[in-house]
mmCIF file with all atom_site columns, C-alpha atoms in Angstrom:
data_model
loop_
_atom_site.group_PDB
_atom_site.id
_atom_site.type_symbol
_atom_site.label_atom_id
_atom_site.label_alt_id
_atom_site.label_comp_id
_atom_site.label_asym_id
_atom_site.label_entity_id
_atom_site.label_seq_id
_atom_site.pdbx_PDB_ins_code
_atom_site.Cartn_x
_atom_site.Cartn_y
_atom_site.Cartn_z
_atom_site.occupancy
_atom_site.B_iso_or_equiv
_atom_site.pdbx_formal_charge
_atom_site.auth_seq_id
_atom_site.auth_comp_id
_atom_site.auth_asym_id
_atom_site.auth_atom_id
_atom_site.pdbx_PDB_model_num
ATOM 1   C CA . UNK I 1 1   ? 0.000   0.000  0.000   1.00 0.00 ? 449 UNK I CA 1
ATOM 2   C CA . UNK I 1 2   ? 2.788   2.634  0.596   1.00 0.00 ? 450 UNK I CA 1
ATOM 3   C CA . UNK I 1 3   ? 4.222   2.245  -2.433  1.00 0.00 ? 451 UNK I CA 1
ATOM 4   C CA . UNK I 1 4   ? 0.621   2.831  -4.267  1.00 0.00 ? 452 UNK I CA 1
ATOM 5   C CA . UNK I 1 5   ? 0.575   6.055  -2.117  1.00 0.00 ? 453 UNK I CA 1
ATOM 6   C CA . UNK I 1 6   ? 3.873   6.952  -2.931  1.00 0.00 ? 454 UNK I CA 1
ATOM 7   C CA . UNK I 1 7   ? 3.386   6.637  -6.469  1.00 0.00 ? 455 UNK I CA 1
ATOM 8   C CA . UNK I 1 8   ? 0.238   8.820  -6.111  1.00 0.00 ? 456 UNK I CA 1
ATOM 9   C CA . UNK I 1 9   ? 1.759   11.458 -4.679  1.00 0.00 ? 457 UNK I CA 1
ATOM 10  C CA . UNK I 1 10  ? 4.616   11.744 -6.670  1.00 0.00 ? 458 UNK I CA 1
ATOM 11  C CA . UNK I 1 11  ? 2.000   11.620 -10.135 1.00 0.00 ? 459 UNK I CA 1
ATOM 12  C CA . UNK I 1 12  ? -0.518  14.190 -7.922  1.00 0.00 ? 460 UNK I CA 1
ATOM 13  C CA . UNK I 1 13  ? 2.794   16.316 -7.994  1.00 0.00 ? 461 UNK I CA 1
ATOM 14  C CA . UNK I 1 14  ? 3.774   16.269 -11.657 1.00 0.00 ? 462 UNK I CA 1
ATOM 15  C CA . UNK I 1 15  ? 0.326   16.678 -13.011 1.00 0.00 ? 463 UNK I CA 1
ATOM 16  C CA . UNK I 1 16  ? -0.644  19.421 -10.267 1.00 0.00 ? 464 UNK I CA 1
ATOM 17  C CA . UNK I 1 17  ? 1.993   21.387 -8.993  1.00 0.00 ? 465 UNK I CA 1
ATOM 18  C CA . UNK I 1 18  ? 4.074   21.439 -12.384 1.00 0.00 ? 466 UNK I CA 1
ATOM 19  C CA . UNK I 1 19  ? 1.845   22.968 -14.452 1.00 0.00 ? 467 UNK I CA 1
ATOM 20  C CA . UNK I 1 20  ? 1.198   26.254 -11.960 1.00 0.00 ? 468 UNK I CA 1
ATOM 21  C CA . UNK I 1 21  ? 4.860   26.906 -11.841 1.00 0.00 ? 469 UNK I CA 1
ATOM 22  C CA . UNK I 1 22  ? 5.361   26.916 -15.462 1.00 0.00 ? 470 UNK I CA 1
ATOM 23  C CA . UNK I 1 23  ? 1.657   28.921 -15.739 1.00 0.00 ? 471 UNK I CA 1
ATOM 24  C CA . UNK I 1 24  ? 2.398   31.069 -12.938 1.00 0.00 ? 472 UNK I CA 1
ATOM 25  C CA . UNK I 1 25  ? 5.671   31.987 -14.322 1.00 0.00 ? 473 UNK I CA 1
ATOM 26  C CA . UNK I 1 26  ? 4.497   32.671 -17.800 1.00 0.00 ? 474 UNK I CA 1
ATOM 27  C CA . UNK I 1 27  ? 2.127   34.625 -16.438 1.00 0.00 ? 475 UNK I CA 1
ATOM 28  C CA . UNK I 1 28  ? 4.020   38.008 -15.973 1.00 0.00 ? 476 UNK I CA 1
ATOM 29  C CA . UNK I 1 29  ? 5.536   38.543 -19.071 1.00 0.00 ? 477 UNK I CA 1
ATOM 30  C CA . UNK I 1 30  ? 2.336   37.581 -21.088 1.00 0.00 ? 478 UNK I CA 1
ATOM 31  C CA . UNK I 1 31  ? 1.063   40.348 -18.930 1.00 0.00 ? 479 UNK I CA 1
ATOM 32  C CA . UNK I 1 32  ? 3.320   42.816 -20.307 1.00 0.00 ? 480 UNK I CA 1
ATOM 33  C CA . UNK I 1 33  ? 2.732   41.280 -23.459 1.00 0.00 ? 481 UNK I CA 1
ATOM 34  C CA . UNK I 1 34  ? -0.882  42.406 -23.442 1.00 0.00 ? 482 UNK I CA 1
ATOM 35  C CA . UNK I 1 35  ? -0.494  45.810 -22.741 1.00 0.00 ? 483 UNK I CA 1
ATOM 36  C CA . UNK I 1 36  ? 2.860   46.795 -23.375 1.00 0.00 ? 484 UNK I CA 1
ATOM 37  C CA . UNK I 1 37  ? 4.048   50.216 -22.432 1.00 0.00 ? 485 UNK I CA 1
ATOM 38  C CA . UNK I 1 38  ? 5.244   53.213 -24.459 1.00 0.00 ? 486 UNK I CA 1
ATOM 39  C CA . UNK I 1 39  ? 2.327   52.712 -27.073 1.00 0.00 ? 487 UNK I CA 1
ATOM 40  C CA . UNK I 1 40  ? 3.649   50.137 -28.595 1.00 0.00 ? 488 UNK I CA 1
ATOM 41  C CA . UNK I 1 41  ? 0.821   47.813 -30.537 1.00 0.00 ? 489 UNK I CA 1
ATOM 42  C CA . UNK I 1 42  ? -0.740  45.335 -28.171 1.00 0.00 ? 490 UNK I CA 1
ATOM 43  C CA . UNK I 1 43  ? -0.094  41.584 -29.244 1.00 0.00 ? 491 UNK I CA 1
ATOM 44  C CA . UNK I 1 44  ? -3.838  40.185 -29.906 1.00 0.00 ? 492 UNK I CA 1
ATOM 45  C CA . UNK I 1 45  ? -3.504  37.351 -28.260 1.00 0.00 ? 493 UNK I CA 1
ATOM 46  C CA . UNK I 1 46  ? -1.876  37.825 -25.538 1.00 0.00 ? 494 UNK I CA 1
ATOM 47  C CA . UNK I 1 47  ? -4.998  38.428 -23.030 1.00 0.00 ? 495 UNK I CA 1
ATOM 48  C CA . UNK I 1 48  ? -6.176  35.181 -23.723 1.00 0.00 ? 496 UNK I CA 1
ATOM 49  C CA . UNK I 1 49  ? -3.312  33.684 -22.957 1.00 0.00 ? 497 UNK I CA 1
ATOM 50  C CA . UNK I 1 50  ? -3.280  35.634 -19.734 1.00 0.00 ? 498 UNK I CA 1
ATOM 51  C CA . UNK I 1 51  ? -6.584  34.775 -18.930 1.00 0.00 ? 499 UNK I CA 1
ATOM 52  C CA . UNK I 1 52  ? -5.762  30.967 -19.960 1.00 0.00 ? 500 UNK I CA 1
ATOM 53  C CA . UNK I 1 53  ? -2.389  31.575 -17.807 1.00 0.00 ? 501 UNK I CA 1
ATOM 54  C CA . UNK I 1 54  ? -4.642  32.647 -14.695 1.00 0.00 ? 502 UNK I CA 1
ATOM 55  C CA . UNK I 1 55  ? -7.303  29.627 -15.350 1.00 0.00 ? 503 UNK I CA 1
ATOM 56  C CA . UNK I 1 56  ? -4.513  26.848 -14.498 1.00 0.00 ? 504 UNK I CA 1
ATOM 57  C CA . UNK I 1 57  ? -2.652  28.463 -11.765 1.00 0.00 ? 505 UNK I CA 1
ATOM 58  C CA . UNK I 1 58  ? -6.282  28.503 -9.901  1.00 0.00 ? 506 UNK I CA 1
ATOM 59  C CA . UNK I 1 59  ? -7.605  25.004 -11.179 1.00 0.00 ? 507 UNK I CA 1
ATOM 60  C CA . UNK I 1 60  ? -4.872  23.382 -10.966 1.00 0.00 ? 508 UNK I CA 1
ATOM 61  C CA . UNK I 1 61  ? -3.635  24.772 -7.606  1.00 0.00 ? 509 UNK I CA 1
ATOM 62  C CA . UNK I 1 62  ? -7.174  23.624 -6.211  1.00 0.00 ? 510 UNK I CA 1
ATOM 63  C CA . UNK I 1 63  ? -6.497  20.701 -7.736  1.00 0.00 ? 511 UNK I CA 1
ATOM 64  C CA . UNK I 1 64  ? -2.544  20.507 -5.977  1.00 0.00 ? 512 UNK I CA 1
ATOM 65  C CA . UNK I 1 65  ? -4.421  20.171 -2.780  1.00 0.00 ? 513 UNK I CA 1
ATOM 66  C CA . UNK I 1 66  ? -4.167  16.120 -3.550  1.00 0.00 ? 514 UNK I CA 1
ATOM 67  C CA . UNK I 1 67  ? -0.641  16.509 -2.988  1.00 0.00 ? 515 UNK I CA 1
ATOM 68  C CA . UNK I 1 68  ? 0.000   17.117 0.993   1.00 0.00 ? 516 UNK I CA 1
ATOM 69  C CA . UNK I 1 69  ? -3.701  15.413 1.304   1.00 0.00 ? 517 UNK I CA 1
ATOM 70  C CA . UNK I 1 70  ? -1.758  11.928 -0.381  1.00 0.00 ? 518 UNK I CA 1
ATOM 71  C CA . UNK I 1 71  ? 1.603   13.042 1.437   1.00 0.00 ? 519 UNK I CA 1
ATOM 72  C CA . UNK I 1 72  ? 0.287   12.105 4.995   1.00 0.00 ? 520 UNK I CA 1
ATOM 73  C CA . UNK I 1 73  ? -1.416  9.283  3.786   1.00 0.00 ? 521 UNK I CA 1
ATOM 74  C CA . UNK I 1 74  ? 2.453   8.373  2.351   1.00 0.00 ? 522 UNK I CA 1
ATOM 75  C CA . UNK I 1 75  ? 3.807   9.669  5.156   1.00 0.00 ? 523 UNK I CA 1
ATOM 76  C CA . UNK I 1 76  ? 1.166   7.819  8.206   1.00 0.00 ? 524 UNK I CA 1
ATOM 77  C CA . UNK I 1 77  ? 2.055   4.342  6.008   1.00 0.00 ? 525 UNK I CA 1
ATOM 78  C CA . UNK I 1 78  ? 5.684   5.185  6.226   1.00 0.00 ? 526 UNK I CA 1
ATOM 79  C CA . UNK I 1 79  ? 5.741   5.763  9.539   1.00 0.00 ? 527 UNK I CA 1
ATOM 80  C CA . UNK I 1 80  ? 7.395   8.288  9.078   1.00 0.00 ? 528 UNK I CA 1
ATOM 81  C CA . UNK I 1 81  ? 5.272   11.808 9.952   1.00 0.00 ? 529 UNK I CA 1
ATOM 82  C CA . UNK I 1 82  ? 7.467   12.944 13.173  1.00 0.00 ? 530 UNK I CA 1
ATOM 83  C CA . UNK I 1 83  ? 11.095  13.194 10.918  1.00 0.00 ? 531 UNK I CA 1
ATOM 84  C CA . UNK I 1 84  ? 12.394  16.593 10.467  1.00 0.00 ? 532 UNK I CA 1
ATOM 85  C CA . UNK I 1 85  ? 12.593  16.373 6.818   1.00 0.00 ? 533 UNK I CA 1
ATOM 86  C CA . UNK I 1 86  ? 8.632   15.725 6.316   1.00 0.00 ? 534 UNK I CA 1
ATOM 87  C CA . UNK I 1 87  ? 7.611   18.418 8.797   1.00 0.00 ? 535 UNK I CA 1
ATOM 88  C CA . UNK I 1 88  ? 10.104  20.683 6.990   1.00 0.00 ? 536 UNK I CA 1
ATOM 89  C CA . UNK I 1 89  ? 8.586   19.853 3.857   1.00 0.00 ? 537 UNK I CA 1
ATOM 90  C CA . UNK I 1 90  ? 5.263   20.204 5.669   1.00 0.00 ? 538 UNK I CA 1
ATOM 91  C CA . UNK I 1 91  ? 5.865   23.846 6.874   1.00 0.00 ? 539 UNK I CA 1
ATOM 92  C CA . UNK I 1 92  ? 7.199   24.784 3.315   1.00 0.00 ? 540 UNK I CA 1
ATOM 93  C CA . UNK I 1 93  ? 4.197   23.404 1.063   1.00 0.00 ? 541 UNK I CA 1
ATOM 94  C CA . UNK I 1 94  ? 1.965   25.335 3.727   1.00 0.00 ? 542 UNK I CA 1
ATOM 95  C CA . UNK I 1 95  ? 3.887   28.145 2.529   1.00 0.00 ? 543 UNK I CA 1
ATOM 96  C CA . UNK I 1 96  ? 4.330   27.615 -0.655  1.00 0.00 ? 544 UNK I CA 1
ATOM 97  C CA . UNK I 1 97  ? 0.164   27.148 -0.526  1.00 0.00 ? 545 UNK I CA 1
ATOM 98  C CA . UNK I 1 98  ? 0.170   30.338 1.167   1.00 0.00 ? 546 UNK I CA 1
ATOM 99  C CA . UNK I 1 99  ? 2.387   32.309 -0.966  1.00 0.00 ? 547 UNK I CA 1
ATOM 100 C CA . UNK I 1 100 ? -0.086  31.119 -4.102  1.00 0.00 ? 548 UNK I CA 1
ATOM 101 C CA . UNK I 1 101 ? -3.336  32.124 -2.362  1.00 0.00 ? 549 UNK I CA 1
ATOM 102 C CA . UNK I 1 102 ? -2.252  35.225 -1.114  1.00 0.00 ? 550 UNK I CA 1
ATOM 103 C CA . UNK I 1 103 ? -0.225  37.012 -3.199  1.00 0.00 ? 551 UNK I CA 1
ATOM 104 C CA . UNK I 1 104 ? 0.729   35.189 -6.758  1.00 0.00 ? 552 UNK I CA 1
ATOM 105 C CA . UNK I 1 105 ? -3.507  34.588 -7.608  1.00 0.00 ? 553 UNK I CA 1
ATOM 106 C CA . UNK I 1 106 ? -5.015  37.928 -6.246  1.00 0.00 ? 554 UNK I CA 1
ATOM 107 C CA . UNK I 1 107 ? -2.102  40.027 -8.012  1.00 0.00 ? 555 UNK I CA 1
ATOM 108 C CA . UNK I 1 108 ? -2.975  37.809 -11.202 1.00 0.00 ? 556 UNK I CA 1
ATOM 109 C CA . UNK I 1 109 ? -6.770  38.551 -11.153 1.00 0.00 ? 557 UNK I CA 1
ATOM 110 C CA . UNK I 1 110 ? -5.798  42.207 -10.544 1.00 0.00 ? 558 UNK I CA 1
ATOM 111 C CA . UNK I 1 111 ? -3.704  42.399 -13.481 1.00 0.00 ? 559 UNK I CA 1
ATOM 112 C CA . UNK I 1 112 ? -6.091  40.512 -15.451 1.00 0.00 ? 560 UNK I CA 1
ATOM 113 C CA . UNK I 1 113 ? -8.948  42.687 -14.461 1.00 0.00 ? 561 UNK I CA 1
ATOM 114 C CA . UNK I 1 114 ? -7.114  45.555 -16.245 1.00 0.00 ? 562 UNK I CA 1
ATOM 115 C CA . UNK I 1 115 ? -6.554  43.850 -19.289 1.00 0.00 ? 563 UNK I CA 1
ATOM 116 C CA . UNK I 1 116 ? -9.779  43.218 -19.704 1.00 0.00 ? 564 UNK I CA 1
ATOM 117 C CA . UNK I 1 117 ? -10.869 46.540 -18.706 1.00 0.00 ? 565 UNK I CA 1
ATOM 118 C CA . UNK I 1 118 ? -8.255  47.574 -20.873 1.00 0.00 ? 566 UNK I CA 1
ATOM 119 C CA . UNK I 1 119 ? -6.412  49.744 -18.725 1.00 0.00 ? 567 UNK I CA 1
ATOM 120 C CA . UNK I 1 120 ? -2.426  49.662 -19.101 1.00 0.00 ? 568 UNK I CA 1
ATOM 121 C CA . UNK I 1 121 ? -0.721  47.300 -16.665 1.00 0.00 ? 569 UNK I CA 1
ATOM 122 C CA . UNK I 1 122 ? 2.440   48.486 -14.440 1.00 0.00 ? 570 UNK I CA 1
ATOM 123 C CA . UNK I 1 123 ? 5.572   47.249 -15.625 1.00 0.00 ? 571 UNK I CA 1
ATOM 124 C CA . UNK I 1 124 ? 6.395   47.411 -11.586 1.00 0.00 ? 572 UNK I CA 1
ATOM 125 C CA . UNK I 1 125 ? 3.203   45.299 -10.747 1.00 0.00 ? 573 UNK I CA 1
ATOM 126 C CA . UNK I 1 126 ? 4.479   42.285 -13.690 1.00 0.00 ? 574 UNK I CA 1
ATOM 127 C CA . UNK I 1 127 ? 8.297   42.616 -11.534 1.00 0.00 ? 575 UNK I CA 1
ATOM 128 C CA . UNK I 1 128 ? 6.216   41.551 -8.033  1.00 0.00 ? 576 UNK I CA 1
ATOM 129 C CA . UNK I 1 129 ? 4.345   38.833 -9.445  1.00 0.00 ? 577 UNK I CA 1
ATOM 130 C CA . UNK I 1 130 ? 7.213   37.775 -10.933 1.00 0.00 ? 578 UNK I CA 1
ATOM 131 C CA . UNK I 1 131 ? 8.915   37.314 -7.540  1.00 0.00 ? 579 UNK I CA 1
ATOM 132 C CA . UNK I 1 132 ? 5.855   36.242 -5.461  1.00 0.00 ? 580 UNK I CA 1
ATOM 133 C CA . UNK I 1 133 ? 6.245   33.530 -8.383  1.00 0.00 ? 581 UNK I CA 1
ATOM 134 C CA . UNK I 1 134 ? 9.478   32.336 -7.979  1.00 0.00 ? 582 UNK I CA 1
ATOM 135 C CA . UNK I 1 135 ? 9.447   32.732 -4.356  1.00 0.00 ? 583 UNK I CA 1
ATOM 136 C CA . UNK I 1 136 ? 6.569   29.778 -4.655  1.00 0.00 ? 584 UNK I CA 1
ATOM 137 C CA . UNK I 1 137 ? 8.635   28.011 -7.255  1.00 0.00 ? 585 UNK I CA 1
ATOM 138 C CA . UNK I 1 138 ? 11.601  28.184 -4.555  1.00 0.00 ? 586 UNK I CA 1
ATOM 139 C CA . UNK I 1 139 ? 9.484   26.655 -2.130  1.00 0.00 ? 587 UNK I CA 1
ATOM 140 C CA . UNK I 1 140 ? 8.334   23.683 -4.055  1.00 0.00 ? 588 UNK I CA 1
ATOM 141 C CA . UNK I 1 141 ? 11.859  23.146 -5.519  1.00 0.00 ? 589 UNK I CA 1
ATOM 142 C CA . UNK I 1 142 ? 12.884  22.796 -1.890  1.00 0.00 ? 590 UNK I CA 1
ATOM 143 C CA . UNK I 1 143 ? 10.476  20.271 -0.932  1.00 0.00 ? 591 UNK I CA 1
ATOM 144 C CA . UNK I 1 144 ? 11.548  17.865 -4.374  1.00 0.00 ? 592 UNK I CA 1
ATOM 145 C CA . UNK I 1 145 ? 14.762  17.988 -3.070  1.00 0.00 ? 593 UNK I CA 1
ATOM 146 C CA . UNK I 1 146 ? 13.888  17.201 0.855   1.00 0.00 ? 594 UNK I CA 1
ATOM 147 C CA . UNK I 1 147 ? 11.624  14.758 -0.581  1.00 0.00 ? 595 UNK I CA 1
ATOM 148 C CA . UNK I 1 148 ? 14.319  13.095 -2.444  1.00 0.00 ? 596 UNK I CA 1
ATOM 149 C CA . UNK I 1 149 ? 16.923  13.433 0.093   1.00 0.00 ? 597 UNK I CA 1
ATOM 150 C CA . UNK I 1 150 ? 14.936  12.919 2.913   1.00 0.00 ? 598 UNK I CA 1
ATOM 151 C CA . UNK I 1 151 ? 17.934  14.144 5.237   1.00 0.00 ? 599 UNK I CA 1
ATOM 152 C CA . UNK I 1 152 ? 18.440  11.624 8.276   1.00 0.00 ? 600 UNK I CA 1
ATOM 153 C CA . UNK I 1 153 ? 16.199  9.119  6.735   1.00 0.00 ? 601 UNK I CA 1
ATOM 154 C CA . UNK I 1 154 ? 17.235  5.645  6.965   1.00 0.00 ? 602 UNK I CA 1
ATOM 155 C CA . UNK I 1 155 ? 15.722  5.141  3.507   1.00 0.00 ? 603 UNK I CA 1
ATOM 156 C CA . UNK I 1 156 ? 17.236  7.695  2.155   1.00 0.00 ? 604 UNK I CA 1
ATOM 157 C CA . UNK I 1 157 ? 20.583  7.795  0.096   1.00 0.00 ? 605 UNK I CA 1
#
């Protein structure tokens, strides 16, 4: 059974959490895209790829919540739910979570609200979302690597 978990998680995390990184980091300059600054011609496009951008950071963030939800469940089989690594990685998906409901979404839906408003977008506003979004990105590169490292794991290499 753990290894069915496992290999749930692991897939949960490919098909979930990858595609909002690489969304959410596409996100900003297909922002600028849109509405460019210093009247240069608008690329047609571009706000409904924004829009599209905006669609999978939220669906498939919602559905990313299968991820820690599947990582106990690993975790509880393991026996393994009291080693530093996992709460670690626990505390860092919260934030990660956190970081993505709080800052990276709402400043998306802002900027898309513009856009389709068709007011010009802040270069300045792109820059933060831009780091909000790799400070998430950060976060769930550090829990692949505690999850593959699992430091002070006896199952660990």
């Amino acid at each position: 059974m753990t290894k069915f978990l496992l290999s749930l998680h692991v897939l949960a995390a490919i098909v979930a959490i990858g595609p909002v990184t690489v969304a959410a980091s596409m996100f900003p300059p297909a922002a600028r895209r849109a509405a460019p600054a210093g009247g240069d011609a608008p690329d047609p496009s571009a706000a409904g790829t924004v829009a599209l951008l905006h669609r999978i950071c939220r669906v498939y963030g919602a559905v990313g919540l299968a991820v820690p939800l599947l990582g106990f469940a690993t975790g509880a089989a393991m026996g393994v739910l009291g080693s530093g690594w996992l709460v670690t990685s626990i505390a860092l998906t919260a934030a990660a979570a956190g970081v993505l409901v709080a800052f990276v979404l709402p400043r998306q839906e802002e900027l898309l609200g513009r856009l389709e408003g068709e007011q010009g977008v802040d270069h300045r506003d792109t820059v933060r979302l831009a780091m909000f979004t790799g400070v998430f990105n950060l976060l769930w590169a550090t829990v692949t690597v505690l999850m593959i490292v699992r430091p002070g794991s006896t199952t660990g290499a």
